[in-house]
PDB file of C-alpha atoms and ligand atoms in Angstrom:
ATOM      1  CA  MET A  83     110.257 116.781 104.548  1.00  0.00           C
ATOM      2  CA  ASN A  84     109.428 113.629 104.169  1.00  0.00           C
ATOM      3  CA  THR A  85     111.650 111.202 101.748  1.00  0.00           C
ATOM      4  CA  ALA A  86     108.770 110.794  99.093  1.00  0.00           C
ATOM      5  CA  THR A  87     108.032 114.443  98.446  1.00  0.00           C
ATOM      6  CA  SER A  88     111.651 114.939  98.365  1.00  0.00           C
ATOM      7  CA  SER A  89     112.455 112.221  96.250  1.00  0.00           C
ATOM      8  CA  ALA A  90     109.479 113.720  93.908  1.00  0.00           C
ATOM      9  CA  ALA A  91     110.780 117.181  94.326  1.00  0.00           C
ATOM     10  CA  SER A  92     114.477 116.343  93.585  1.00  0.00           C
ATOM     11  CA  ALA A  93     114.096 114.212  90.250  1.00  0.00           C
ATOM     12  CA  PRO A  94     115.531 115.866  87.213  1.00  0.00           C
ATOM     13  CA  ALA A  95     113.719 117.551  85.145  1.00  0.00           C
ATOM     14  CA  ALA A  96     111.945 116.385  82.127  1.00  0.00           C
ATOM     15  CA  PRO A  97     114.044 116.787  78.963  1.00  0.00           C
ATOM     16  CA  HIS A  98     112.932 119.459  76.764  1.00  0.00           C
ATOM     17  CA  THR A  99     113.241 116.825  73.533  1.00  0.00           C
ATOM     18  CA  PRO A 100     110.959 117.265  71.005  1.00  0.00           C
ATOM     19  CA  ARG A 101     108.524 114.703  71.834  1.00  0.00           C
ATOM     20  CA  ALA A 102     108.427 115.817  75.257  1.00  0.00           C
ATOM     21  CA  GLU A 103     107.330 119.275  74.061  1.00  0.00           C
ATOM     22  CA  ALA A 104     104.671 118.014  71.689  1.00  0.00           C
ATOM     23  CA  ARG A 105     103.549 115.810  74.627  1.00  0.00           C
ATOM     24  CA  ALA A 106     103.440 119.263  76.879  1.00  0.00           C
ATOM     25  CA  GLN A 107     101.319 121.061  74.047  1.00  0.00           C
ATOM     26  CA  LYS A 108      98.908 118.046  73.614  1.00  0.00           C
ATOM     27  CA  HIS A 109      98.111 117.681  76.992  1.00  0.00           C
ATOM     28  CA  GLY A 110      98.783 121.078  78.298  1.00  0.00           C
ATOM     29  CA  ARG A 111      95.278 122.531  79.128  1.00  0.00           C
ATOM     30  CA  ASP A 112      92.959 119.622  78.122  1.00  0.00           C
ATOM     31  CA  GLN A 113      90.625 119.134  80.950  1.00  0.00           C
ATOM     32  CA  ARG A 114      89.099 116.161  79.533  1.00  0.00           C
ATOM     33  CA  TYR A 115      92.692 114.782  79.931  1.00  0.00           C
ATOM     34  CA  LEU A 116      93.374 116.021  83.351  1.00  0.00           C
ATOM     35  CA  ASP A 117      90.111 114.457  84.307  1.00  0.00           C
ATOM     36  CA  LEU A 118      91.267 111.310  83.321  1.00  0.00           C
ATOM     37  CA  MET A 119      94.733 111.679  85.125  1.00  0.00           C
ATOM     38  CA  ALA A 120      92.563 112.640  88.414  1.00  0.00           C
ATOM     39  CA  TYR A 121      90.613 109.570  87.849  1.00  0.00           C
ATOM     40  CA  ILE A 122      93.722 106.922  86.830  1.00  0.00           C
ATOM     41  CA  VAL A 123      96.201 108.514  89.627  1.00  0.00           C
ATOM     42  CA  SER A 124      93.278 108.229  92.348  1.00  0.00           C
ATOM     43  CA  ASN A 125      92.930 104.921  91.633  1.00  0.00           C
ATOM     44  CA  THR A 126      96.457 103.942  91.522  1.00  0.00           C
ATOM     45  CA  ILE A 127      97.237 105.791  94.803  1.00  0.00           C
ATOM     46  CA  SER A 128      94.212 103.417  96.188  1.00  0.00           C
ATOM     47  CA  GLY A 129      96.251 100.398  94.970  1.00  0.00           C
ATOM     48  CA  GLU A 130      99.477 101.780  96.326  1.00  0.00           C
ATOM     49  CA  ILE A 131      98.107 102.303  99.760  1.00  0.00           C
ATOM     50  CA  MET A 132      96.702  98.742  99.630  1.00  0.00           C
ATOM     51  CA  ALA A 133     100.268  97.663  98.745  1.00  0.00           C
ATOM     52  CA  VAL A 134     101.658  99.451 102.006  1.00  0.00           C
ATOM     53  CA  GLU A 135      99.233  97.689 104.031  1.00  0.00           C
ATOM     54  CA  ASN A 136      99.627  94.143 102.434  1.00  0.00           C
ATOM     55  CA  TYR A 137     103.453  94.511 102.651  1.00  0.00           C
ATOM     56  CA  SER A 138     103.387  95.723 106.299  1.00  0.00           C
ATOM     57  CA  GLU A 139     101.045  92.795 107.480  1.00  0.00           C
ATOM     58  CA  MET A 140     103.097  90.337 105.773  1.00  0.00           C
ATOM     59  CA  VAL A 141     106.550  91.031 107.539  1.00  0.00           C
ATOM     60  CA  PRO A 142     105.648  88.742 110.825  1.00  0.00           C
ATOM     61  CA  LEU A 143     105.323  85.674 107.907  1.00  0.00           C
ATOM     62  CA  MET A 144     108.443  86.472 106.595  1.00  0.00           C
ATOM     63  CA  GLY A 145     110.743  83.532 107.359  1.00  0.00           C
ATOM     64  CA  GLY A 146     114.063  85.349 108.119  1.00  0.00           C
ATOM     65  CA  THR A 147     115.149  88.824 109.475  1.00  0.00           C
ATOM     66  CA  ASP A 148     116.761  89.727 105.852  1.00  0.00           C
ATOM     67  CA  ALA A 149     113.441  88.733 104.138  1.00  0.00           C
ATOM     68  CA  LYS A 150     111.793  91.104 106.660  1.00  0.00           C
ATOM     69  CA  ILE A 151     113.631  93.912 106.113  1.00  0.00           C
ATOM     70  CA  GLU A 152     113.075  93.413 102.455  1.00  0.00           C
ATOM     71  CA  THR A 153     109.454  93.383 102.801  1.00  0.00           C
ATOM     72  CA  VAL A 154     109.511  96.800 105.052  1.00  0.00           C
ATOM     73  CA  LYS A 155     111.304  98.577 102.306  1.00  0.00           C
ATOM     74  CA  GLN A 156     109.148  97.286  99.643  1.00  0.00           C
ATOM     75  CA  ALA A 157     106.134  98.901 101.876  1.00  0.00           C
ATOM     76  CA  LEU A 158     108.517 102.222 102.407  1.00  0.00           C
ATOM     77  CA  GLU A 159     108.804 102.225  98.110  1.00  0.00           C
ATOM     78  CA  GLU A 160     104.855 102.124  98.175  1.00  0.00           C
ATOM     79  CA  THR A 161     104.377 104.843 100.719  1.00  0.00           C
ATOM     80  CA  LYS A 162     106.797 107.242  98.356  1.00  0.00           C
ATOM     81  CA  HIS A 163     104.815 106.402  95.101  1.00  0.00           C
ATOM     82  CA  ILE A 164     101.760 107.771  97.062  1.00  0.00           C
ATOM     83  CA  ARG A 165     103.808 110.826  97.717  1.00  0.00           C
ATOM     84  CA  MET A 166     104.991 111.291  94.292  1.00  0.00           C
ATOM     85  CA  LEU A 167     101.187 110.518  92.792  1.00  0.00           C
ATOM     86  CA  ALA A 168      99.629 112.923  94.978  1.00  0.00           C
ATOM     87  CA  SER A 169     102.522 115.579  94.344  1.00  0.00           C
ATOM     88  CA  LEU A 170     102.062 114.927  90.378  1.00  0.00           C
ATOM     89  CA  GLY A 171      98.395 116.052  90.585  1.00  0.00           C
ATOM     90  CA  LYS A 172      98.980 119.129  92.648  1.00  0.00           C
ATOM     91  CA  ARG A 173     101.628 120.061  90.147  1.00  0.00           C
ATOM     92  CA  LEU A 174      99.426 119.358  87.062  1.00  0.00           C
ATOM     93  CA  GLY A 175      96.295 121.182  88.850  1.00  0.00           C
ATOM     94  CA  TYR A 176      93.904 118.329  89.357  1.00  0.00           C
ATOM     95  CA  GLY A 177      92.538 116.725  92.469  1.00  0.00           C
ATOM     96  CA  VAL A 178      93.514 113.368  93.825  1.00  0.00           C
ATOM     97  CA  LYS A 179      91.853 111.178  96.423  1.00  0.00           C
ATOM     98  CA  THR A 180      94.607 109.725  98.766  1.00  0.00           C
ATOM     99  CA  GLU A 181      92.431 107.189 100.299  1.00  0.00           C
ATOM    100  CA  ILE A 182      91.092 103.894  99.288  1.00  0.00           C
ATOM    101  CA  VAL A 183      87.814 104.362  97.076  1.00  0.00           C
ATOM    102  CA  GLU A 184      87.067 101.679  94.658  1.00  0.00           C
ATOM    103  CA  PRO A 185      85.535  98.625  96.550  1.00  0.00           C
ATOM    104  CA  GLN A 186      87.885  96.349  94.565  1.00  0.00           C
ATOM    105  CA  TRP A 187      90.933  97.301  96.462  1.00  0.00           C
ATOM    106  CA  LEU A 188      89.206  96.564  99.790  1.00  0.00           C
ATOM    107  CA  ALA A 189      88.175  93.239  98.633  1.00  0.00           C
ATOM    108  CA  ILE A 190      91.884  92.474  97.214  1.00  0.00           C
ATOM    109  CA  ARG A 191      93.133  93.627 100.813  1.00  0.00           C
ATOM    110  CA  GLY A 192      90.228  91.446 102.640  1.00  0.00           C
ATOM    111  CA  HIS A 193      91.557  88.480 100.786  1.00  0.00           C
ATOM    112  CA  PHE A 194      94.848  89.032 101.432  1.00  0.00           C
ATOM    113  CA  SER A 195      94.238  89.372 105.056  1.00  0.00           C
ATOM    114  CA  ALA A 196      92.393  86.174 104.666  1.00  0.00           C
ATOM    115  CA  ALA A 197      95.499  84.410 103.432  1.00  0.00           C
ATOM    116  CA  VAL A 198      97.530  86.017 106.101  1.00  0.00           C
ATOM    117  CA  LYS A 199      95.024  84.769 108.860  1.00  0.00           C
ATOM    118  CA  LYS A 200      95.711  81.320 107.459  1.00  0.00           C
ATOM    119  CA  LYS A 201      99.559  81.988 107.421  1.00  0.00           C
ATOM    120  CA  ASP A 202      99.766  81.251 103.662  1.00  0.00           C
ATOM    121  CA  LEU A 203     102.790  82.869 102.509  1.00  0.00           C
ATOM    122  CA  ALA A 204     102.708  81.814  99.105  1.00  0.00           C
ATOM    123  CA  ALA A 205      99.075  83.505  98.482  1.00  0.00           C
ATOM    124  CA  CYS A 206     100.169  86.392 100.084  1.00  0.00           C
ATOM    125  CA  LEU A 207     103.375  86.807  97.831  1.00  0.00           C
ATOM    126  CA  ILE A 208     101.016  85.676  94.938  1.00  0.00           C
ATOM    127  CA  ILE A 209      98.687  88.314  95.644  1.00  0.00           C
ATOM    128  CA  GLN A 210     100.774  91.485  96.447  1.00  0.00           C
ATOM    129  CA  ASP A 211     104.388  90.424  95.001  1.00  0.00           C
ATOM    130  CA  LEU A 212     102.837  88.733  91.609  1.00  0.00           C
ATOM    131  CA  MET A 213      99.368  89.774  90.732  1.00  0.00           C
ATOM    132  CA  THR A 214      99.192  93.487  92.118  1.00  0.00           C
ATOM    133  CA  GLU A 215     102.832  94.211  91.040  1.00  0.00           C
ATOM    134  CA  THR A 216     102.028  92.959  87.455  1.00  0.00           C
ATOM    135  CA  MET A 217      98.960  94.938  87.100  1.00  0.00           C
ATOM    136  CA  ALA A 218     100.970  98.230  88.750  1.00  0.00           C
ATOM    137  CA  ILE A 219     103.805  97.628  85.880  1.00  0.00           C
ATOM    138  CA  VAL A 220     101.010  97.241  83.103  1.00  0.00           C
ATOM    139  CA  LEU A 221      99.575 100.705  84.554  1.00  0.00           C
ATOM    140  CA  TYR A 222     103.020 102.219  84.765  1.00  0.00           C
ATOM    141  CA  LYS A 223     104.284 101.513  81.510  1.00  0.00           C
ATOM    142  CA  THR A 224     100.680 103.016  80.074  1.00  0.00           C
ATOM    143  CA  LEU A 225     101.317 106.269  82.270  1.00  0.00           C
ATOM    144  CA  GLY A 226     104.668 106.582  80.746  1.00  0.00           C
ATOM    145  CA  ARG A 227     103.481 106.173  77.011  1.00  0.00           C
ATOM    146  CA  ASP A 228     101.599 109.019  75.712  1.00  0.00           C
ATOM    147  CA  THR A 229     101.156 111.303  78.633  1.00  0.00           C
ATOM    148  CA  ASP A 230     102.401 114.701  79.498  1.00  0.00           C
ATOM    149  CA  PRO A 231     106.328 115.074  80.304  1.00  0.00           C
ATOM    150  CA  ASP A 232     105.810 115.066  84.172  1.00  0.00           C
ATOM    151  CA  THR A 233     103.490 112.367  84.330  1.00  0.00           C
ATOM    152  CA  ALA A 234     105.677 110.215  82.140  1.00  0.00           C
ATOM    153  CA  GLN A 235     108.569 110.719  84.455  1.00  0.00           C
ATOM    154  CA  VAL A 236     106.777 110.047  87.822  1.00  0.00           C
ATOM    155  CA  ALA A 237     105.436 106.873  85.847  1.00  0.00           C
ATOM    156  CA  GLY A 238     108.738 105.987  84.907  1.00  0.00           C
ATOM    157  CA  LEU A 239     110.416 106.562  88.402  1.00  0.00           C
ATOM    158  CA  ILE A 240     107.943 104.115  89.803  1.00  0.00           C
ATOM    159  CA  LEU A 241     108.000 101.904  87.310  1.00  0.00           C
ATOM    160  CA  ALA A 242     111.516 101.026  88.115  1.00  0.00           C
ATOM    161  CA  ASP A 243     110.356 100.144  91.730  1.00  0.00           C
ATOM    162  CA  GLU A 244     107.533  97.922  90.487  1.00  0.00           C
ATOM    163  CA  LEU A 245     109.922  95.814  88.296  1.00  0.00           C
ATOM    164  CA  GLU A 246     112.203  95.314  91.137  1.00  0.00           C
ATOM    165  CA  HIS A 247     108.898  94.130  93.651  1.00  0.00           C
ATOM    166  CA  LEU A 248     107.945  91.852  90.866  1.00  0.00           C
ATOM    167  CA  ASP A 249     111.573  90.366  90.602  1.00  0.00           C
ATOM    168  CA  ILE A 250     111.483  90.017  94.304  1.00  0.00           C
ATOM    169  CA  GLY A 251     108.080  88.191  93.957  1.00  0.00           C
ATOM    170  CA  VAL A 252     109.275  85.896  91.344  1.00  0.00           C
ATOM    171  CA  ARG A 253     112.384  85.248  92.996  1.00  0.00           C
ATOM    172  CA  ARG A 254     110.525  84.334  96.183  1.00  0.00           C
ATOM    173  CA  ILE A 255     107.439  82.199  94.729  1.00  0.00           C
ATOM    174  CA  SER A 256     110.165  80.330  92.527  1.00  0.00           C
ATOM    175  CA  ALA A 257     111.904  78.842  95.184  1.00  0.00           C
ATOM    176  CA  MET A 258     108.981  77.892  97.334  1.00  0.00           C
ATOM    177  CA  LEU A 259     107.508  76.406  94.426  1.00  0.00           C
ATOM    178  CA  LYS A 260     110.578  74.283  94.003  1.00  0.00           C
ATOM    179  CA  ALA A 261     110.104  73.034  97.691  1.00  0.00           C
ATOM    180  CA  ASP A 262     106.574  72.249  97.700  1.00  0.00           C
ATOM    181  CA  PRO A 263     104.685  72.482  93.971  1.00  0.00           C
ATOM    182  CA  ASP A 264     101.126  71.138  95.510  1.00  0.00           C
ATOM    183  CA  THR A 265     101.099  74.011  98.117  1.00  0.00           C
ATOM    184  CA  VAL A 266     102.161  76.819  96.105  1.00  0.00           C
ATOM    185  CA  HIS A 267      99.700  75.835  92.896  1.00  0.00           C
ATOM    186  CA  ASP A 268      96.855  75.568  95.543  1.00  0.00           C
ATOM    187  CA  ALA A 269      97.697  78.991  96.937  1.00  0.00           C
ATOM    188  CA  LEU A 270      97.785  80.335  93.046  1.00  0.00           C
ATOM    189  CA  ALA A 271      94.488  78.899  92.272  1.00  0.00           C
ATOM    190  CA  TRP A 272      92.897  80.338  95.466  1.00  0.00           C
ATOM    191  CA  ALA A 273      94.314  83.822  95.153  1.00  0.00           C
ATOM    192  CA  HIS A 274      93.526  83.831  91.269  1.00  0.00           C
ATOM    193  CA  HIS A 275      89.796  83.042  91.524  1.00  0.00           C
ATOM    194  CA  ARG A 276      89.534  85.696  94.050  1.00  0.00           C
ATOM    195  CA  VAL A 277      91.823  88.360  93.189  1.00  0.00           C
ATOM    196  CA  MET A 278      91.966  88.459  89.274  1.00  0.00           C
ATOM    197  CA  PRO A 279      88.504  89.250  88.719  1.00  0.00           C
ATOM    198  CA  GLU A 280      88.614  92.383  91.268  1.00  0.00           C
ATOM    199  CA  LEU A 281      91.781  93.503  89.266  1.00  0.00           C
ATOM    200  CA  PHE A 282      90.304  93.200  85.894  1.00  0.00           C
ATOM    201  CA  SER A 283      87.132  94.755  86.780  1.00  0.00           C
ATOM    202  CA  MET A 284      88.950  98.242  87.576  1.00  0.00           C
ATOM    203  CA  ILE A 285      90.269  98.015  84.001  1.00  0.00           C
ATOM    204  CA  SER A 286      86.359  98.925  83.056  1.00  0.00           C
ATOM    205  CA  THR A 287      84.204 101.495  81.462  1.00  0.00           C
ATOM    206  CA  SER A 288      82.828 102.156  85.103  1.00  0.00           C
ATOM    207  CA  CYS A 289      83.758 103.081  88.160  1.00  0.00           C
ATOM    208  CA  HIS A 290      81.548 102.816  91.645  1.00  0.00           C
ATOM    209  CA  SER A 291      82.040 106.313  92.961  1.00  0.00           C
ATOM    210  CA  LEU A 292      85.154 107.681  92.379  1.00  0.00           C
ATOM    211  CA  CYS A 293      84.167 109.875  89.325  1.00  0.00           C
ATOM    212  CA  SER A 294      81.693 111.505  91.700  1.00  0.00           C
ATOM    213  CA  GLN A 295      84.211 112.127  94.309  1.00  0.00           C
ATOM    214  CA  LEU A 296      86.353 113.483  92.542  1.00  0.00           C
ATOM    215  CA  SER A 297      83.855 115.818  90.531  1.00  0.00           C
ATOM    216  CA  VAL A 298      84.703 114.601  87.129  1.00  0.00           C
ATOM    217  CA  ASP A 299      82.505 114.014  84.206  1.00  0.00           C
ATOM    218  CA  CYS A 300      82.236 110.375  84.382  1.00  0.00           C
ATOM    219  CA  GLY A 301      80.572 109.994  80.700  1.00  0.00           C
ATOM    220  CA  GLY A 302      83.248 112.125  79.156  1.00  0.00           C
ATOM    221  CA  ILE A 303      86.439 110.659  80.276  1.00  0.00           C
ATOM    222  CA  GLY A 304      88.299 108.541  77.359  1.00  0.00           C
ATOM    223  CA  LEU A 305      91.403 106.590  77.136  1.00  0.00           C
ATOM    224  CA  ASP A 306      91.723 108.019  73.749  1.00  0.00           C
ATOM    225  CA  SER A 307      93.550 110.852  74.626  1.00  0.00           C
ATOM    226  CA  ILE A 308      96.594 108.851  75.932  1.00  0.00           C
ATOM    227  CA  SER A 309      96.077 106.641  72.646  1.00  0.00           C
ATOM    228  CA  THR A 310      94.972 103.493  74.299  1.00  0.00           C
ATOM    229  CA  ASP A 311      91.558 101.753  74.953  1.00  0.00           C
ATOM    230  CA  ILE A 312      90.065  99.224  77.415  1.00  0.00           C
ATOM    231  CA  GLU A 313      90.304  96.531  75.591  1.00  0.00           C
ATOM    232  CA  MET A 314      94.323  97.209  74.924  1.00  0.00           C
ATOM    233  CA  LEU A 315      94.897  97.775  78.278  1.00  0.00           C
ATOM    234  CA  ARG A 316      93.041  94.090  79.178  1.00  0.00           C
ATOM    235  CA  VAL A 317      95.074  92.420  76.501  1.00  0.00           C
ATOM    236  CA  ASP A 318      98.263  93.858  78.022  1.00  0.00           C
ATOM    237  CA  ALA A 319      97.254  93.242  81.440  1.00  0.00           C
ATOM    238  CA  LEU A 320      96.488  89.607  80.582  1.00  0.00           C
ATOM    239  CA  ASP A 321      99.430  89.322  78.581  1.00  0.00           C
ATOM    240  CA  ALA A 322     101.526  90.448  81.625  1.00  0.00           C
ATOM    241  CA  TYR A 323     100.105  88.066  83.987  1.00  0.00           C
ATOM    242  CA  MET A 324     100.705  85.249  81.867  1.00  0.00           C
ATOM    243  CA  ALA A 325     104.584  86.296  81.565  1.00  0.00           C
ATOM    244  CA  THR A 326     104.684  86.381  85.248  1.00  0.00           C
ATOM    245  CA  LEU A 327     103.308  83.058  85.710  1.00  0.00           C
ATOM    246  CA  ASP A 328     105.695  81.823  83.249  1.00  0.00           C
ATOM    247  CA  ALA A 329     108.811  83.538  84.955  1.00  0.00           C
ATOM    248  CA  VAL A 330     108.159  81.884  88.154  1.00  0.00           C
ATOM    249  CA  GLY A 331     107.778  78.481  86.437  1.00  0.00           C
ATOM    250  CA  PHE A 332     104.018  77.520  87.463  1.00  0.00           C
ATOM    251  CA  ASP A 333     103.109  74.066  85.719  1.00  0.00           C
ATOM    252  CA  LEU A 334     100.882  74.934  82.238  1.00  0.00           C
ATOM    253  CA  LYS A 335      98.413  72.389  83.447  1.00  0.00           C
ATOM    254  CA  VAL A 336      97.774  74.639  86.444  1.00  0.00           C
ATOM    255  CA  THR A 337      97.715  78.014  84.750  1.00  0.00           C
ATOM    256  CA  MET A 338      95.963  77.169  81.299  1.00  0.00           C
ATOM    257  CA  PRO A 339      92.783  76.788  82.825  1.00  0.00           C
ATOM    258  CA  LEU A 340      93.382  79.843  85.065  1.00  0.00           C
ATOM    259  CA  ILE A 341      93.804  81.744  82.287  1.00  0.00           C
ATOM    260  CA  ALA A 342      91.153  80.368  79.997  1.00  0.00           C
ATOM    261  CA  SER A 343      88.587  81.186  82.984  1.00  0.00           C
ATOM    262  CA  MET A 344      89.593  84.978  82.359  1.00  0.00           C
ATOM    263  CA  SER A 345      87.706  85.342  79.122  1.00  0.00           C
ATOM    264  CA  GLY A 346      84.684  85.380  81.627  1.00  0.00           C
ATOM    265  CA  TYR A 347      85.733  88.471  82.986  1.00  0.00           C
ATOM    266  CA  GLY A 348      86.702  90.482  79.473  1.00  0.00           C
ATOM    267  CA  ALA A 349      90.357  89.139  79.325  1.00  0.00           C
ATOM    268  CA  GLN A 350      91.499  88.023  75.958  1.00  0.00           C
ATOM    269  CA  PRO A 351      95.127  86.895  75.694  1.00  0.00           C
ATOM    270  CA  ARG A 352      97.183  88.264  72.573  1.00  0.00           C
ATOM    271  CA  ALA A 353      99.489  85.489  72.528  1.00  0.00           C
ATOM    272  CA  ASP A 354      98.450  82.113  70.876  1.00  0.00           C
ATOM    273  CA  VAL A 355      99.062  79.747  73.928  1.00  0.00           C
ATOM    274  CA  GLY A 356      96.949  77.073  72.451  1.00  0.00           C
ATOM    275  CA  LEU A 357      93.951  78.260  74.864  1.00  0.00           C
ATOM    276  CA  ARG A 358      90.234  78.509  73.192  1.00  0.00           C
ATOM    277  CA  THR A 359      88.493  81.230  74.702  1.00  0.00           C
ATOM    278  CA  ASP A 360      84.852  80.944  73.469  1.00  0.00           C
ATOM    279  CA  ALA A 361      83.203  83.640  75.612  1.00  0.00           C
ATOM    280  CA  ALA A 362      82.690  86.731  74.098  1.00  0.00           C
ATOM    281  CA  PRO A 363      84.678  89.921  75.160  1.00  0.00           C
ATOM    282  CA  GLY A 364      83.044  91.199  78.489  1.00  0.00           C
ATOM    283  CA  CYS A 365      83.842  94.975  77.867  1.00  0.00           C
ATOM    284  CA  SER A 366      82.205  95.492  74.533  1.00  0.00           C
ATOM    285  CA  THR A 367      80.742  99.155  75.066  1.00  0.00           C
ATOM    286  CA  GLN A 368      82.008 102.488  74.843  1.00  0.00           C
ATOM    287  CA  ALA A 369      85.553 101.076  74.575  1.00  0.00           C
ATOM    288  CA  GLY A 370      88.213 103.856  75.438  1.00  0.00           C
ATOM    289  CA  ARG A 371      85.906 105.311  78.035  1.00  0.00           C
ATOM    290  CA  CYS A 372      87.338 104.206  81.482  1.00  0.00           C
ATOM    291  CA  CYS A 373      84.321 105.591  83.572  1.00  0.00           C
TER     292      CYS A 373
HETATM  293 FE1  LIG B 291     103.732 101.237  94.149  1.00  0.00          FE
HETATM  294 FE1  LIG B 292     105.148  97.633  94.267  1.00  0.00          FE
END
């Protein structure tokens, strides 16, 4: 048995608290909810597959043996996430795709590979350790909030790993930033304009082909069944991204224009950072539907 399946299977049973019971009753046999979970979990698995490939491709660029081992461990943890999510779908009775479907993941993967080819380790770390991990954290926090007990438990277990991955990324990039601020700020701008639009386009009301591949009703899926909507998710994601950039210690003169540029693809910060975001919210239709 592989360790991922084993770790998912050996996780402690969800507690029978009144809240957990209420969640189970609320989400137990709701087909619309299960369709939403099939959609989100499948897309999440795609992100995890991309992460496995990114971390694996990055290993030769890492400077020392300890850093290589740490990166391989990150890749291994992402493989466990794939198994845990696939096993969750099986337990709850919905189908999931265990391959990359939506083209945005392939686009991000392509940008990462381009960074590897030019031996731009800072851009690699920014794409995977900072940007992708930050979005993963927002996603797993969402999946842990108002979902069924099984999903909430799996999301909580994976979230702990992703928080650690982000910490690793902040530590790595902070050190590189201190040593060579110009190069690392350039890497941030390069990665931001390529990767953030792709990540944010997946917090949207439309998919390319995932729903049809899953045979779920594209028009009927609603995020309201987990008490959120597209606008809330985008605000959460942007706030989390800003917090990550802050934690690294990037220069505000570089990051503020980057954040401001995101209003063009529907991201509006919740916090007042003194920015004027004149563009109208990009995702104005059918808020609450993911697909
Ligand atoms: Fe992961
Ligand atoms: Fe991760």
